[in-house]
PDB file of C-alpha atoms in Angstrom:
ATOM      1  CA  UNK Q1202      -1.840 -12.332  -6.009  1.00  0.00           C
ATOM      2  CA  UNK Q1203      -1.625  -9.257  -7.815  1.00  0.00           C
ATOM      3  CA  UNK Q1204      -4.612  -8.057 -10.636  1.00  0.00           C
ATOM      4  CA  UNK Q1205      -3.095  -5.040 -11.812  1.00  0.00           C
ATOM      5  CA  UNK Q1206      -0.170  -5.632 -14.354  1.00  0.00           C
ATOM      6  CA  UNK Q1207       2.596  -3.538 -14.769  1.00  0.00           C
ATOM      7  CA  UNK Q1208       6.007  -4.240 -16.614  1.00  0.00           C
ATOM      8  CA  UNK Q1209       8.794  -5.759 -14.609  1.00  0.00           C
ATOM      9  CA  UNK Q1210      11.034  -3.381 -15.361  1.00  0.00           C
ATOM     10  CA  UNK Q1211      11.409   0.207 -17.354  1.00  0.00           C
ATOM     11  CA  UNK Q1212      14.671   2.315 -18.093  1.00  0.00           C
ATOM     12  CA  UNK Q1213      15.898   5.358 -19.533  1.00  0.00           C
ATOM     13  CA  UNK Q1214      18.474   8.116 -19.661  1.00  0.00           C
ATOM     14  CA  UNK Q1215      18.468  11.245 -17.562  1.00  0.00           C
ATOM     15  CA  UNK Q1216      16.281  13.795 -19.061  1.00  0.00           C
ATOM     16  CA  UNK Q1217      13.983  11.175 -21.036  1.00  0.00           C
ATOM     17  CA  UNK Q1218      10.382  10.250 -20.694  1.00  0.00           C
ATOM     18  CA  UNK Q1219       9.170   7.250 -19.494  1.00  0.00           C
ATOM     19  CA  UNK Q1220       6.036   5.520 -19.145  1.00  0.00           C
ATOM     20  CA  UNK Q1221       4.741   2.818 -16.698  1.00  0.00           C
ATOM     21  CA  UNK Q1222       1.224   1.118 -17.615  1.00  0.00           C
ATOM     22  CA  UNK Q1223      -0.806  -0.615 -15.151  1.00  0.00           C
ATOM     23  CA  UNK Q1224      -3.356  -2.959 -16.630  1.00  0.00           C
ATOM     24  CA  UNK Q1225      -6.802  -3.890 -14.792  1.00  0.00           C
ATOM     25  CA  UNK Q1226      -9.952  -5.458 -15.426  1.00  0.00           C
ATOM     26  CA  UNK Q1227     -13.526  -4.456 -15.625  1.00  0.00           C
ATOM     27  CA  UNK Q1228     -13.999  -5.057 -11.922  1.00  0.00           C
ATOM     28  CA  UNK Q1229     -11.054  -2.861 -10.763  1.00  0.00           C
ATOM     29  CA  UNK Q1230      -9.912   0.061 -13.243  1.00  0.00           C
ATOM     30  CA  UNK Q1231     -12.730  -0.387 -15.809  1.00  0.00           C
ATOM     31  CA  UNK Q1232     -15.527  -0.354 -13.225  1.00  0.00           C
ATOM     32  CA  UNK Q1233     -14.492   3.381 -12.589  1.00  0.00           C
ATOM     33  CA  UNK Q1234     -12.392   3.346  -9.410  1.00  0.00           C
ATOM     34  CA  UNK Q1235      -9.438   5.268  -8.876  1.00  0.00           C
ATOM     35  CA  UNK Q1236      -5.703   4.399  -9.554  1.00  0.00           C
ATOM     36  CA  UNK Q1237      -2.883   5.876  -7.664  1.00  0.00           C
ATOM     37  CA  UNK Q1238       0.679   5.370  -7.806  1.00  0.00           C
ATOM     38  CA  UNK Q1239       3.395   4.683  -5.368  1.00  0.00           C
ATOM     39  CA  UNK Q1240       6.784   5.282  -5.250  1.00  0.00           C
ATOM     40  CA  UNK Q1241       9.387   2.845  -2.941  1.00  0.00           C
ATOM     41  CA  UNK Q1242      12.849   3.778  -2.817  1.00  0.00           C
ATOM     42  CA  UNK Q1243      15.403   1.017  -2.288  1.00  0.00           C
ATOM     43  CA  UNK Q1244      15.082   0.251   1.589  1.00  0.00           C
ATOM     44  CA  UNK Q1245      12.254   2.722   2.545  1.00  0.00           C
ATOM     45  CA  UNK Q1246       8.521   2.657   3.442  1.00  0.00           C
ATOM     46  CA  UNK Q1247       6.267   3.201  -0.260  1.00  0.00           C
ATOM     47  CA  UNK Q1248       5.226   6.973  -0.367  1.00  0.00           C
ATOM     48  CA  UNK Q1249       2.131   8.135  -2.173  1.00  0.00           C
ATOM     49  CA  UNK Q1250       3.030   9.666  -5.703  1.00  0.00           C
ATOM     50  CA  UNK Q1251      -0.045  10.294  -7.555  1.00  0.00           C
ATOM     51  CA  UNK Q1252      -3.752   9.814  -6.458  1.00  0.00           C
ATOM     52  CA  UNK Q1253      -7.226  10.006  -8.181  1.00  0.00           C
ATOM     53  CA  UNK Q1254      -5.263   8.931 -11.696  1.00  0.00           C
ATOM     54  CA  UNK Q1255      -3.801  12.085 -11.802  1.00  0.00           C
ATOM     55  CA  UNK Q1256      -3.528  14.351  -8.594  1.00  0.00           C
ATOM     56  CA  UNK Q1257      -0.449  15.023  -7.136  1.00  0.00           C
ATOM     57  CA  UNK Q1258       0.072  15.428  -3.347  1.00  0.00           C
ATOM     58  CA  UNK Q1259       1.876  18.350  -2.163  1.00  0.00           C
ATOM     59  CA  UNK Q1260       5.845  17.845  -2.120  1.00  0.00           C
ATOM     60  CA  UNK Q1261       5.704  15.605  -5.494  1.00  0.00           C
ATOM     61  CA  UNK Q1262       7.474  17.129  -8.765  1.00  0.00           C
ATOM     62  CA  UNK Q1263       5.180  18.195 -11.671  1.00  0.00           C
ATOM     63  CA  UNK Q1264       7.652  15.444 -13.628  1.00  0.00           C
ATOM     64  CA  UNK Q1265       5.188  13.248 -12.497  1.00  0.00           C
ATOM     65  CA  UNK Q1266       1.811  12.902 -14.353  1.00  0.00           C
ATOM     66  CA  UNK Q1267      -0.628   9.655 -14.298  1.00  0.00           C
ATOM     67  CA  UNK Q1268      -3.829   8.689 -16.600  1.00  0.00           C
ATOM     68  CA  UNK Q1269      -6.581   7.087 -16.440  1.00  0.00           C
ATOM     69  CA  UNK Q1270      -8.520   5.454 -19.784  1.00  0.00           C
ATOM     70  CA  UNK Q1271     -10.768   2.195 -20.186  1.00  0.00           C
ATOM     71  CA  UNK Q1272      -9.419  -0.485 -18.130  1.00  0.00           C
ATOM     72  CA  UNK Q1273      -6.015   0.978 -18.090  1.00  0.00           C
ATOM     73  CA  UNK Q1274      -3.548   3.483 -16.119  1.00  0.00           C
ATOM     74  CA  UNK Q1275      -0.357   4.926 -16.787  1.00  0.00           C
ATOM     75  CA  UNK Q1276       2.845   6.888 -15.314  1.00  0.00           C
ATOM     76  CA  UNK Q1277       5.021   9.272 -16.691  1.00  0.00           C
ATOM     77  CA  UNK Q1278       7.759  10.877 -15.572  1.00  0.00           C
ATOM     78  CA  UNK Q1279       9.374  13.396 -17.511  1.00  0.00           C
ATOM     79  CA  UNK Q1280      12.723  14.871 -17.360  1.00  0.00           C
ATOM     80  CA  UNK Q1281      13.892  11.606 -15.372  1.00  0.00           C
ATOM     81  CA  UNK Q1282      16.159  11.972 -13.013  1.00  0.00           C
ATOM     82  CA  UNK Q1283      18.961   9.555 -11.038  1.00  0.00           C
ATOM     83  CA  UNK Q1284      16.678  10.229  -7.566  1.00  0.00           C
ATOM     84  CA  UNK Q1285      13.930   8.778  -9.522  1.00  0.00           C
ATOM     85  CA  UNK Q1286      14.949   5.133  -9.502  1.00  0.00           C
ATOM     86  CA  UNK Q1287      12.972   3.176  -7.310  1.00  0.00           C
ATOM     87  CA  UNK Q1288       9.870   0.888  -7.932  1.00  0.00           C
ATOM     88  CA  UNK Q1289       6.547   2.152  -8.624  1.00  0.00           C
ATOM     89  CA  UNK Q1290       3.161   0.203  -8.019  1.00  0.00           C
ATOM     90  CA  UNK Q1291      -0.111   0.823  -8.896  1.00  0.00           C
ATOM     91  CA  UNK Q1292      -3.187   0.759  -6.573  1.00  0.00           C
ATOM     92  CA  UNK Q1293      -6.893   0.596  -7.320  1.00  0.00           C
ATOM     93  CA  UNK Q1294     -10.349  -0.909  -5.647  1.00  0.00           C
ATOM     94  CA  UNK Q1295     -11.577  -4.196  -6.721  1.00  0.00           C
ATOM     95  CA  UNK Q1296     -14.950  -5.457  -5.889  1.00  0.00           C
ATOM     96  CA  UNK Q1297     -14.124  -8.790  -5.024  1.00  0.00           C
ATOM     97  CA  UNK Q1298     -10.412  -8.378  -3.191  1.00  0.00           C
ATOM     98  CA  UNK Q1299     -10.893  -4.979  -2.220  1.00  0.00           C
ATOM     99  CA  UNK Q1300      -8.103  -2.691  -2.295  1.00  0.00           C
ATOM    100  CA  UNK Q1301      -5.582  -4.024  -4.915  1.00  0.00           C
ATOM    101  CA  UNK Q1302      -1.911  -3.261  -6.159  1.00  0.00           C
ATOM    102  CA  UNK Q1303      -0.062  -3.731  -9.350  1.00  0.00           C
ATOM    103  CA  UNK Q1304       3.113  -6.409  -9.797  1.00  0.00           C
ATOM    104  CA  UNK Q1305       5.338  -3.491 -10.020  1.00  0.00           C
ATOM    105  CA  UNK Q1306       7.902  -1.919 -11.678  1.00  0.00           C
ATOM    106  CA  UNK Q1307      11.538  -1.185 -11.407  1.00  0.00           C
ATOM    107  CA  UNK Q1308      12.461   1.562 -13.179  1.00  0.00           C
ATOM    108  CA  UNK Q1309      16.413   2.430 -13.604  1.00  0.00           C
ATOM    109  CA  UNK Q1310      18.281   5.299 -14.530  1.00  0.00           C
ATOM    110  CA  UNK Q1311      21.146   4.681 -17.263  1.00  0.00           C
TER     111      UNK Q1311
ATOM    112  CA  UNK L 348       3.072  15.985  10.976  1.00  0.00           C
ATOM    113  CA  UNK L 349       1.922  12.135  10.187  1.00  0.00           C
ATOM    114  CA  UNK L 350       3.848   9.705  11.976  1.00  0.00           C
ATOM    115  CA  UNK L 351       2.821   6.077  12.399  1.00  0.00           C
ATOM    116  CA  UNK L 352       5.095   3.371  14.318  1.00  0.00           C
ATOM    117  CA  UNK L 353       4.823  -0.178  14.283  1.00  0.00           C
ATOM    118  CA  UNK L 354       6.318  -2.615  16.432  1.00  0.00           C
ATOM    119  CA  UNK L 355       5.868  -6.036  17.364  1.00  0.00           C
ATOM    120  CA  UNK L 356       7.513  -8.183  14.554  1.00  0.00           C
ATOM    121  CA  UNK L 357       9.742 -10.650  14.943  1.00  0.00           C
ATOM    122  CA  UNK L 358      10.547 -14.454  14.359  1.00  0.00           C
ATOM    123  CA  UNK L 359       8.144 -16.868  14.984  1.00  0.00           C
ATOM    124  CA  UNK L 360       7.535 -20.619  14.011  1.00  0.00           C
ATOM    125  CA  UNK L 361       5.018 -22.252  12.231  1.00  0.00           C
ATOM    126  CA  UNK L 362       1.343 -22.043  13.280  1.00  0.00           C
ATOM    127  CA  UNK L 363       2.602 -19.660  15.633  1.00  0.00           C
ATOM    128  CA  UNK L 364       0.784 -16.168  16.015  1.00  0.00           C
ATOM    129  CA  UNK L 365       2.246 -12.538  16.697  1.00  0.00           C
ATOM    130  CA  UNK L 366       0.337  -8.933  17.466  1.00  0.00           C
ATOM    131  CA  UNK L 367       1.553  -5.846  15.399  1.00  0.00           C
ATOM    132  CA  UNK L 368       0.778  -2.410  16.520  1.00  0.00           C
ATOM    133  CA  UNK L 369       1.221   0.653  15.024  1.00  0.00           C
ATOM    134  CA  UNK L 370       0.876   3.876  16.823  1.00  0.00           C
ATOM    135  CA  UNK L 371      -0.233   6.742  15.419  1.00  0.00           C
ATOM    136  CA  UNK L 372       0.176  10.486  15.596  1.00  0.00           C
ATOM    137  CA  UNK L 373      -0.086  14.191  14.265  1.00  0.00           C
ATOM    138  CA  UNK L 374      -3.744  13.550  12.785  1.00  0.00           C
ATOM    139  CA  UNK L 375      -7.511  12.342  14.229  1.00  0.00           C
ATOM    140  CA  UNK L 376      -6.794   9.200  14.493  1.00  0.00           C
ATOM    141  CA  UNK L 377     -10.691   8.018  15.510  1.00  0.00           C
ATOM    142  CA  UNK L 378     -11.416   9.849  11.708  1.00  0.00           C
ATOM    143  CA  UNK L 379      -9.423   8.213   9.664  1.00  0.00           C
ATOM    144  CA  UNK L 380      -9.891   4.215   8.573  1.00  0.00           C
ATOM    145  CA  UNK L 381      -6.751   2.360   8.462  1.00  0.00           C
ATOM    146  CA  UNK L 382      -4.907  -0.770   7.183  1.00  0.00           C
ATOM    147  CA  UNK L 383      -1.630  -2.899   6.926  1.00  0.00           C
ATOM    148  CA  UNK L 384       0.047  -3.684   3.527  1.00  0.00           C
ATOM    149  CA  UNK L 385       2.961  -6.706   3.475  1.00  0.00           C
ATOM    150  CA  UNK L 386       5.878  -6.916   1.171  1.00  0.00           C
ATOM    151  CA  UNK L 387       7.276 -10.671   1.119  1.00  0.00           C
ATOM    152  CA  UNK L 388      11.152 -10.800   0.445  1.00  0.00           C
ATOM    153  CA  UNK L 389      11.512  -8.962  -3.127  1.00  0.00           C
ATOM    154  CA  UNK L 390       7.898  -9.443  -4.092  1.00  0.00           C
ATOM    155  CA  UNK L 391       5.826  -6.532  -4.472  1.00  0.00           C
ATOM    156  CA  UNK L 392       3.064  -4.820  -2.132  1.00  0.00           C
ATOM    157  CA  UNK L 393      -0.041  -7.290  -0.791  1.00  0.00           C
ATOM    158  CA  UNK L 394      -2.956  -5.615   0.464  1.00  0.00           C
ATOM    159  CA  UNK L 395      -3.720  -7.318   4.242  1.00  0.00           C
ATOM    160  CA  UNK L 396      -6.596  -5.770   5.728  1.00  0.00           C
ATOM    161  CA  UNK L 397      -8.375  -2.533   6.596  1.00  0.00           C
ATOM    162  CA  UNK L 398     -10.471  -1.292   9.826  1.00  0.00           C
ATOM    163  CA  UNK L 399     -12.758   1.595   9.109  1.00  0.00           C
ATOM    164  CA  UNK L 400     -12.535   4.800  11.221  1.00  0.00           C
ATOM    165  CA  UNK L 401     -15.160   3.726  14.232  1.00  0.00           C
ATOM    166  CA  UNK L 402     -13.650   0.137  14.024  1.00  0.00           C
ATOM    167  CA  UNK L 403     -17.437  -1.199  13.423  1.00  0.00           C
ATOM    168  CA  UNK L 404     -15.810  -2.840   9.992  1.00  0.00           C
ATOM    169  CA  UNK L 405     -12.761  -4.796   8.492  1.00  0.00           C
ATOM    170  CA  UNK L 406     -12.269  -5.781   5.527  1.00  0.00           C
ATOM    171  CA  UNK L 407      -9.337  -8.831   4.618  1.00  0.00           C
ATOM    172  CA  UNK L 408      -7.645 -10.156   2.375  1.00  0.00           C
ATOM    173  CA  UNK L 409      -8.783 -13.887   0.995  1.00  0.00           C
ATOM    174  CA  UNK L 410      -5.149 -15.299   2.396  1.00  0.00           C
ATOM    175  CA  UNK L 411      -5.369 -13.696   5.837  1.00  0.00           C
ATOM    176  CA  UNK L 412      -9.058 -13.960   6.087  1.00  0.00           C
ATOM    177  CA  UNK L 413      -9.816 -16.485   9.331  1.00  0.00           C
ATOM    178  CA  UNK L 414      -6.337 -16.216  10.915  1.00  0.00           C
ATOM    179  CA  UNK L 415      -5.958 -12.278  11.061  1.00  0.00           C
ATOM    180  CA  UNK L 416      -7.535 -10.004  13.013  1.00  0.00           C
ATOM    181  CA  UNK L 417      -7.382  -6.377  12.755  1.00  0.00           C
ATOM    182  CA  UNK L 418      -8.526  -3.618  15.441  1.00  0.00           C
ATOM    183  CA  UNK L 419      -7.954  -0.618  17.436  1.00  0.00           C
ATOM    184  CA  UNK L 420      -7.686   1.225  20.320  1.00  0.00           C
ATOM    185  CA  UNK L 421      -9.271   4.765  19.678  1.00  0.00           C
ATOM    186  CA  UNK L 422      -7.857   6.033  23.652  1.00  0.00           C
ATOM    187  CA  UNK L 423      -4.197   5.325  22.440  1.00  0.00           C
ATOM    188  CA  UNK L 424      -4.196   6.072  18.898  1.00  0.00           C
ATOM    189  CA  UNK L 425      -2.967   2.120  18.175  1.00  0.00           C
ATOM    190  CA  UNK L 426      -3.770   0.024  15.753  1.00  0.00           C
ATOM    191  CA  UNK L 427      -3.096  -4.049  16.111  1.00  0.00           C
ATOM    192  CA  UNK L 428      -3.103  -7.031  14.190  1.00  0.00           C
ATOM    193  CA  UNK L 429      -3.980 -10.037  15.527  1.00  0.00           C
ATOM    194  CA  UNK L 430      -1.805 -12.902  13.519  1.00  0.00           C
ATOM    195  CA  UNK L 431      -2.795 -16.154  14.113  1.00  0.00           C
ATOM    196  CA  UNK L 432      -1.815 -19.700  12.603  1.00  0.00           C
ATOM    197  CA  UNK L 433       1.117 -18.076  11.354  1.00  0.00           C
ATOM    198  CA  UNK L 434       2.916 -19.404   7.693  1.00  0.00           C
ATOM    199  CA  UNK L 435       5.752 -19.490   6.356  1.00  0.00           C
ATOM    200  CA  UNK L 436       4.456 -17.184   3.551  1.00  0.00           C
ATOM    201  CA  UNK L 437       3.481 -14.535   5.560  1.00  0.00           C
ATOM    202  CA  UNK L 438       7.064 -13.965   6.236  1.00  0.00           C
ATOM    203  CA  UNK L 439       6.987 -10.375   4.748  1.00  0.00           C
ATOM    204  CA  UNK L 440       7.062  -6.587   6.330  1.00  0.00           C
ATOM    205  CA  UNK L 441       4.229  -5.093   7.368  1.00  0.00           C
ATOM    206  CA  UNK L 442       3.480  -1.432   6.629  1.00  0.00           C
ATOM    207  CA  UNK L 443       0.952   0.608   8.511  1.00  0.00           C
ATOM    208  CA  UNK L 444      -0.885   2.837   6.207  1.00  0.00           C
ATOM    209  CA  UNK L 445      -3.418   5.689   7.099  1.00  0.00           C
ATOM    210  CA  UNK L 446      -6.345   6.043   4.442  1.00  0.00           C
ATOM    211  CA  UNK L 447      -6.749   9.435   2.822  1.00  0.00           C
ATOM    212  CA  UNK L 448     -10.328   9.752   3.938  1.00  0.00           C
ATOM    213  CA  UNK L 449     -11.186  10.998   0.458  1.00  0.00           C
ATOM    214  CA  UNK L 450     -12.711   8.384  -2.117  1.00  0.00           C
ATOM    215  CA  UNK L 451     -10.738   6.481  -4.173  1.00  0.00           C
ATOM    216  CA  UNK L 452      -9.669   3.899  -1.180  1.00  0.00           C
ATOM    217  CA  UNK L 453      -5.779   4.751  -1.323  1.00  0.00           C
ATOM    218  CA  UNK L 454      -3.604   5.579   1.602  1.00  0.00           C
ATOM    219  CA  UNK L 455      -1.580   8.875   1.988  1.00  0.00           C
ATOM    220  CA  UNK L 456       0.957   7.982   4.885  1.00  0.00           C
ATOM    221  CA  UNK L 457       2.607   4.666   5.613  1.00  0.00           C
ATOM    222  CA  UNK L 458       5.021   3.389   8.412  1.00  0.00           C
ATOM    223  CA  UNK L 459       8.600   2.464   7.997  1.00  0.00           C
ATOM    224  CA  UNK L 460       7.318  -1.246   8.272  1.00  0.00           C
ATOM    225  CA  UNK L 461       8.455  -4.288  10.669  1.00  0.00           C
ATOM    226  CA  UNK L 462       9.544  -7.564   9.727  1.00  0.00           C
ATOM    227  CA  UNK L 463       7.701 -10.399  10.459  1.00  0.00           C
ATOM    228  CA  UNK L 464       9.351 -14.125   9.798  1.00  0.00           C
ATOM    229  CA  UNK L 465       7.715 -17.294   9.884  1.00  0.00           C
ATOM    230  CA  UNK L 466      10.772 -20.041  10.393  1.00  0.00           C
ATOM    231  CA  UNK L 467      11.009 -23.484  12.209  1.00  0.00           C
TER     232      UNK L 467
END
């Protein structure tokens, strides 16, 4: 039972800008914890993508940016790319389920 | 370089139980606190459990809590999960996942997974 929200599903050309939101409560995201993203291409293991709202580990393209406001996140990836589709998923801390994850979200490359 | 390898899924009936493990490598293992995340069948990432770094804590989820049991072995660099009264919706694949050790409560390296089905 997921209590981050994120759209099903997001698209966009090659080259465009798309966002990903992740919506929370005030005992997850609005109590101050952390979000970080991951990344799960079709048939692998999830990979960490962005962490702290908006650090990004070593290896990870600067096309990818995440913020943090209020009881909200978000993902962006600029300049989007056909390697890019995959589904993405929110994570953050929630006092009563501990760590938590978003519904996540497919996002396709037209 | 992080590696962590789990083994010991498999098919198992009803009520049944099964022990992961997941062996670790390339970091200090006895520093780091670590968990197990579960995909179901085209659902999205559940959150199972995690062990802290001296194994003196776990924390679980509400719809493992009672049945699962995490721990680990700090001479071999393994981490197990004890599954117990086994359902048919915790048919899923398990992931290994090392935390980062910094705050925030996220993990940095996960395991290629291994299936576990629940089937009369």
């Amino acid at each position: 039972q997921s209590v981050l929200t994120q759209p099903p599903s997001v698209s966009g050309a090659p080259g465009q800008r798309v966002t990903i939101s992740c919506t929370g409560s005030s005992s997850n995201i609005g109590a101050g914890y952390d979000v970080h993203w991951y990344q799960q291409l079709p048939g692998t293991a999830p990979k960490l993508l962005i962490y702290a709202n908006n650090n990004r580990p070593s290896g990870v393209p600067d096309r990818f940016s995440g913020s943090k406001s209020g009881t909200s996140a978000s993902l962006a990836i600029t300049g989007l790319q056909a390697e890019d589709e995959a589904d993405y998923y929110c994570q953050s801390y929630d006092r009563s389920l501990s760590r938590v994850f978003g519904t996540g979200t497919k996002v396709t490359v037209l | 370089e992080v590696q962590l390898l789990e083994s010991g899924g498999g098919l198992v009936q009803p009520g049944g139980s099964l022990r992961l493990s997941c062996a670790a490598s390339g970091f200090t293992f006895s520093s780091y606190a670590m968990g197990w995340v579960r995909q179901a069948p085209g659902k999205g990432l559940e959150w199972v459990s995690t062990i802290s770094s001296s194994g003196d804590y776990t924390w679980y989820a509400d719809s493992v809590k009672g049945r699962f049991t995490l721990s680990r072995d700090q001479s071999k660099n393994t981490l197990f999960l004890q599954m117990n009264s086994l359902r048919a919706e915790d048919t899923a694949v398990y992931y290994c996942a090392k935390d980062s050790g910094r705050s925030g409560w996220y993990f940095d390296y996960w395991g290629q997974g291994t299936p576990v089905t629940v089937s009369s």
